[in-house]
mmCIF file of C-alpha atoms in Angstrom:
data_model
loop_
_atom_site.group_PDB
_atom_site.id
_atom_site.type_symbol
_atom_site.label_atom_id
_atom_site.label_comp_id
_atom_site.label_asym_id
_atom_site.label_seq_id
_atom_site.Cartn_x
_atom_site.Cartn_y
_atom_site.Cartn_z
ATOM 1 C CA MET A 1 115.208 -64.374 -56.663
ATOM 2 C CA ARG A 2 116.957 -63.407 -53.436
ATOM 3 C CA GLY A 3 116.194 -59.538 -54.202
ATOM 4 C CA MET A 4 112.504 -60.378 -54.801
ATOM 5 C CA LEU A 5 112.251 -62.222 -51.295
ATOM 6 C CA LYS A 6 113.992 -59.305 -49.700
ATOM 7 C CA SER A 7 111.652 -56.687 -51.144
ATOM 8 C CA LEU A 8 108.546 -58.920 -50.301
ATOM 9 C CA GLY A 9 109.905 -59.260 -46.656
ATOM 10 C CA ARG A 10 110.515 -55.288 -46.433
ATOM 11 C CA GLY A 11 107.116 -54.739 -47.858
ATOM 12 C CA ALA A 12 105.580 -56.975 -45.062
ATOM 13 C CA VAL A 13 107.367 -55.279 -42.313
ATOM 14 C CA VAL A 14 106.159 -51.832 -43.714
ATOM 15 C CA PHE A 15 102.355 -53.245 -44.065
ATOM 16 C CA GLY A 16 102.660 -54.501 -40.300
ATOM 17 C CA ARG A 17 103.820 -51.259 -38.847
ATOM 18 C CA LYS A 18 101.685 -48.728 -37.029
ATOM 19 C CA PRO A 19 100.465 -45.687 -38.826
ATOM 20 C CA VAL A 20 102.863 -42.596 -38.159
ATOM 21 C CA THR A 21 100.245 -39.931 -39.102
ATOM 22 C CA ILE A 22 97.661 -38.307 -36.800
ATOM 23 C CA HIS A 23 94.239 -37.116 -37.610
ATOM 24 C CA TYR A 24 94.682 -33.293 -36.812
ATOM 25 C CA PRO A 25 92.829 -31.293 -35.358
ATOM 26 C CA ASP A 26 91.089 -34.237 -33.492
ATOM 27 C CA GLU A 27 94.190 -35.646 -32.403
ATOM 28 C CA LYS A 28 97.166 -33.627 -31.400
ATOM 29 C CA ARG A 29 100.697 -34.613 -30.485
ATOM 30 C CA ARG A 30 102.230 -33.633 -27.084
ATOM 31 C CA LEU A 31 104.235 -30.278 -27.657
ATOM 32 C CA PRO A 32 107.897 -30.354 -26.278
ATOM 33 C CA THR A 33 108.507 -28.404 -23.085
ATOM 34 C CA ARG A 34 110.533 -26.068 -25.033
ATOM 35 C CA ALA A 35 108.177 -25.508 -27.927
ATOM 36 C CA ARG A 36 108.268 -22.018 -29.085
ATOM 37 C CA THR A 37 104.794 -20.708 -29.357
ATOM 38 C CA PHE A 38 103.894 -17.050 -28.835
ATOM 39 C CA PRO A 39 104.863 -15.044 -25.636
ATOM 40 C CA TYR A 40 102.320 -14.433 -22.842
ATOM 41 C CA LEU A 41 102.479 -12.489 -19.771
ATOM 42 C CA ILE A 42 102.640 -14.027 -16.169
ATOM 43 C CA TRP A 43 100.310 -13.178 -13.434
ATOM 44 C CA ASN A 44 101.607 -13.218 -9.875
ATOM 45 C CA HIS A 45 98.692 -14.661 -7.917
ATOM 46 C CA ASP A 46 100.611 -14.080 -4.659
ATOM 47 C CA LEU A 47 100.638 -10.367 -5.021
ATOM 48 C CA ASP A 48 97.514 -10.242 -7.136
ATOM 49 C CA GLU A 49 99.467 -8.445 -9.993
ATOM 50 C CA PRO A 50 101.146 -9.193 -13.345
ATOM 51 C CA ASN A 51 105.085 -9.777 -12.891
ATOM 52 C CA CYS A 52 105.631 -7.086 -15.739
ATOM 53 C CA THR A 53 106.684 -3.713 -14.519
ATOM 54 C CA GLY A 54 106.431 -2.047 -17.983
ATOM 55 C CA CYS A 55 110.277 -1.539 -18.327
ATOM 56 C CA GLY A 56 109.955 -2.033 -22.144
ATOM 57 C CA LYS A 57 113.183 -4.089 -22.371
ATOM 58 C CA CYS A 58 111.199 -6.753 -24.359
ATOM 59 C CA ALA A 59 109.824 -4.211 -26.672
ATOM 60 C CA LYS A 60 113.301 -2.609 -27.490
ATOM 61 C CA ALA A 61 114.914 -6.011 -28.061
ATOM 62 C CA CYS A 62 112.239 -7.261 -30.391
ATOM 63 C CA PRO A 63 113.509 -7.689 -33.822
ATOM 64 C CA VAL A 64 110.235 -7.106 -35.778
ATOM 65 C CA ASP A 65 109.137 -4.387 -33.488
ATOM 66 C CA CYS A 66 105.677 -6.217 -32.667
ATOM 67 C CA MET A 67 105.476 -5.083 -29.059
ATOM 68 C CA THR A 68 104.160 -2.007 -27.314
ATOM 69 C CA THR A 69 104.435 -1.434 -23.647
ATOM 70 C CA THR A 70 103.570 1.483 -21.397
ATOM 71 C CA LEU A 71 103.951 1.587 -17.399
ATOM 72 C CA LYS A 72 102.169 3.471 -14.569
ATOM 73 C CA LYS A 73 103.078 3.901 -10.924
ATOM 74 C CA ASN A 74 102.125 0.846 -8.907
ATOM 75 C CA PRO A 75 99.504 1.751 -6.315
ATOM 76 C CA ALA A 76 99.999 -1.216 -4.372
ATOM 77 C CA PHE A 77 103.804 -0.291 -3.781
ATOM 78 C CA ALA A 78 102.592 2.977 -2.086
ATOM 79 C CA ASP A 79 100.426 0.593 0.063
ATOM 80 C CA GLY A 80 103.081 -1.700 0.897
ATOM 81 C CA ARG A 81 101.512 -4.611 -0.981
ATOM 82 C CA SER A 82 104.106 -4.934 -3.756
ATOM 83 C CA ASN A 83 107.809 -4.677 -4.242
ATOM 84 C CA HIS A 84 107.576 -3.068 -7.595
ATOM 85 C CA LYS A 85 107.278 0.703 -7.979
ATOM 86 C CA SER A 86 105.873 0.403 -11.439
ATOM 87 C CA VAL A 87 103.361 -1.951 -13.105
ATOM 88 C CA ILE A 88 102.512 -2.642 -16.712
ATOM 89 C CA ASP A 89 99.529 -0.255 -17.911
ATOM 90 C CA ASP A 90 99.007 -1.225 -21.563
ATOM 91 C CA PHE A 91 100.982 -4.280 -23.479
ATOM 92 C CA TYR A 92 100.218 -5.106 -27.064
ATOM 93 C CA ILE A 93 101.767 -8.080 -29.143
ATOM 94 C CA ASP A 94 100.946 -8.343 -32.747
ATOM 95 C CA PHE A 95 100.846 -12.227 -33.139
ATOM 96 C CA GLY A 96 100.746 -11.716 -37.001
ATOM 97 C CA ARG A 97 104.321 -10.057 -36.893
ATOM 98 C CA CYS A 98 105.893 -12.270 -34.174
ATOM 99 C CA MET A 99 108.353 -14.581 -35.448
ATOM 100 C CA ARG A 100 108.523 -16.552 -31.848
ATOM 101 C CA CYS A 101 112.125 -15.805 -31.744
ATOM 102 C CA ASN A 102 112.104 -16.027 -27.750
ATOM 103 C CA ILE A 103 114.162 -12.856 -27.313
ATOM 104 C CA CYS A 104 111.580 -11.043 -25.439
ATOM 105 C CA VAL A 105 111.851 -13.980 -22.712
ATOM 106 C CA GLU A 106 115.521 -13.879 -22.681
ATOM 107 C CA VAL A 107 115.659 -10.026 -21.990
ATOM 108 C CA CYS A 108 113.015 -9.738 -19.212
ATOM 109 C CA PRO A 109 114.600 -9.332 -15.926
ATOM 110 C CA PHE A 110 111.475 -10.017 -13.889
ATOM 111 C CA ASP A 111 110.139 -13.360 -15.528
ATOM 112 C CA ALA A 112 107.105 -11.601 -16.671
ATOM 113 C CA ILE A 113 106.979 -12.843 -20.156
ATOM 114 C CA ALA A 114 107.146 -16.483 -21.113
ATOM 115 C CA MET A 115 106.351 -18.878 -24.037
ATOM 116 C CA LEU A 116 103.207 -21.062 -23.470
ATOM 117 C CA PRO A 117 103.887 -24.585 -24.924
ATOM 118 C CA ILE A 118 100.147 -25.647 -25.404
ATOM 119 C CA TRP A 119 98.415 -26.042 -28.827
ATOM 120 C CA GLU A 120 96.191 -22.942 -28.019
ATOM 121 C CA GLY A 121 99.363 -20.996 -28.278
ATOM 122 C CA HIS A 122 100.069 -22.493 -31.595
ATOM 123 C CA GLU A 123 96.613 -22.250 -33.258
ATOM 124 C CA GLN A 124 96.123 -18.365 -33.819
ATOM 125 C CA SER A 125 94.679 -18.393 -37.462
ATOM 126 C CA LYS A 126 91.895 -15.473 -37.748
ATOM 127 C CA PHE A 127 90.044 -14.215 -40.682
ATOM 128 C CA ASP A 128 91.228 -10.484 -39.998
ATOM 129 C CA ARG A 129 94.692 -9.985 -39.306
ATOM 130 C CA ARG A 130 93.886 -7.124 -36.745
ATOM 131 C CA GLU A 131 92.377 -9.751 -34.376
ATOM 132 C CA LEU A 132 96.029 -11.138 -33.988
ATOM 133 C CA ILE A 133 96.741 -8.058 -31.988
ATOM 134 C CA MET A 134 96.590 -9.184 -28.359
ATOM 135 C CA ASP A 135 96.087 -6.660 -25.505
ATOM 136 C CA LEU A 136 97.155 -6.869 -21.707
ATOM 137 C CA ASP A 137 93.899 -8.700 -20.773
ATOM 138 C CA ASP A 138 94.644 -11.385 -23.538
ATOM 139 C CA LEU A 139 98.106 -11.792 -22.700
ATOM 140 C CA LEU A 140 97.370 -12.297 -19.040
ATOM 141 C CA ALA A 141 94.351 -14.563 -19.511
ATOM 142 C CA PRO A 142 95.923 -17.989 -19.718
ATOM 143 C CA SER A 143 98.072 -17.310 -16.564
ATOM 144 C CA ARG A 144 95.408 -15.701 -14.638
ATOM 145 C CA ALA A 145 92.915 -18.480 -15.200
ATOM 146 C CA GLU A 146 95.304 -21.360 -13.927
ATOM 147 C CA PRO A 147 98.249 -20.848 -11.682
ATOM 148 C CA GLU A 148 99.991 -23.794 -12.819
ATOM 149 C CA MET A 149 100.051 -22.912 -16.624
ATOM 150 C CA PRO A 150 103.221 -24.725 -18.153
ATOM 151 C CA PHE A 151 105.011 -21.619 -19.027
ATOM 152 C CA TRP A 152 108.563 -22.195 -20.472
ATOM 153 C CA ILE A 153 111.512 -19.818 -19.747
ATOM 154 C CA PRO A 154 115.191 -20.865 -20.521
ATOM 155 C CA GLU A 155 117.232 -22.240 -17.577
ATOM 156 C CA THR A 156 119.777 -19.441 -18.461
ATOM 157 C CA VAL A 157 117.288 -16.901 -18.091
ATOM 158 C CA LEU A 158 115.976 -18.488 -14.775
ATOM 159 C CA GLN A 159 119.572 -18.320 -13.392
ATOM 160 C CA LEU A 160 119.847 -14.713 -14.445
ATOM 161 C CA THR A 161 116.537 -13.799 -12.696
ATOM 162 C CA LYS A 162 116.884 -15.777 -9.548
ATOM 163 C CA LYS A 163 117.569 -12.653 -7.355
ATOM 164 C CA GLU A 164 114.096 -11.308 -8.496
ATOM 165 C CA ARG A 165 112.239 -14.352 -8.045
ATOM 166 C CA THR A 166 113.798 -14.818 -4.462
ATOM 167 C CA GLY A 167 113.014 -11.051 -3.540
ATOM 168 C CA ARG A 168 109.239 -11.606 -4.570
ATOM 169 C CA ALA A 169 109.008 -14.788 -2.508
ATOM 170 C CA ASP A 170 110.604 -13.135 0.583
ATOM 171 C CA PHE A 171 108.390 -10.117 0.097
ATOM 172 C CA THR A 172 105.309 -12.309 -0.259
ATOM 173 C CA LYS A 173 106.444 -14.275 2.872
ATOM 174 C CA GLN A 174 106.783 -11.102 4.873
ATOM 175 C CA LEU A 175 103.484 -9.543 3.575
ATOM 176 C CA LYS A 176 101.619 -12.635 4.716
ATOM 177 C CA ALA A 177 103.166 -12.754 8.050
ATOM 178 C CA ALA A 178 102.473 -8.964 8.476
ATOM 179 C CA THR A 179 98.791 -9.431 7.451
ATOM 180 C CA ALA A 180 98.517 -12.572 9.577
ATOM 181 C CA THR A 181 99.549 -10.632 12.912
ATOM 182 C CA ASP A 182 97.618 -7.366 11.661
ATOM 183 C CA ALA A 183 100.500 -5.362 13.261
ATOM 184 C CA PRO A 184 102.020 -2.657 11.120
ATOM 185 C CA THR A 185 105.565 -3.719 10.506
ATOM 186 C CA GLU A 186 108.152 -2.498 8.049
ATOM 187 C CA ILE A 187 108.267 -4.360 4.901
ATOM 188 C CA GLY A 188 111.418 -3.780 2.785
ATOM 189 C CA ALA A 189 110.954 -2.537 -0.707
ATOM 190 C CA GLY A 190 112.592 -4.692 -3.456
ATOM 191 C CA THR A 191 113.547 -3.759 -6.835
ATOM 192 C CA GLY A 192 111.243 -1.405 -8.810
#
């Protein structure tokens, strides 16, 4: 008898609790900050150029060889509007091959590539696999559209790239100060 009452009591508790399922795709759970979605490139709104210099370290480190990069000389560097000698010319990622390992984010010395923890980053189903190959415009679109996009870069990587971010911030301040006074001043070139 005691066992029956115990099981009836447990059944009443289960019957009274809230549902644990959600009705996807109408409702979506909030993704954690460190969710591993697909990598995207970051646009620098202060200098009006991508952070990516086209060095190719991400493509070399990729274990599934899903990235292709080419670089070109940065015309803004010659004009004194940028502190990077080169900039990305073409960048392709095959999201059909990408296994979201985050290695490309960890090896990037310029904080130019990051994971985007939003649902649009997860939902990449296409009828034709060739539509999963993203080019430079596709990879920069989220960052270009919204400067405060919640990109995620691991803290260990941020510690290693602090010098690059500080150099870009200082360069941007110098550039804004120079354009505010409209006087030709010498702006130190940073890393390239």
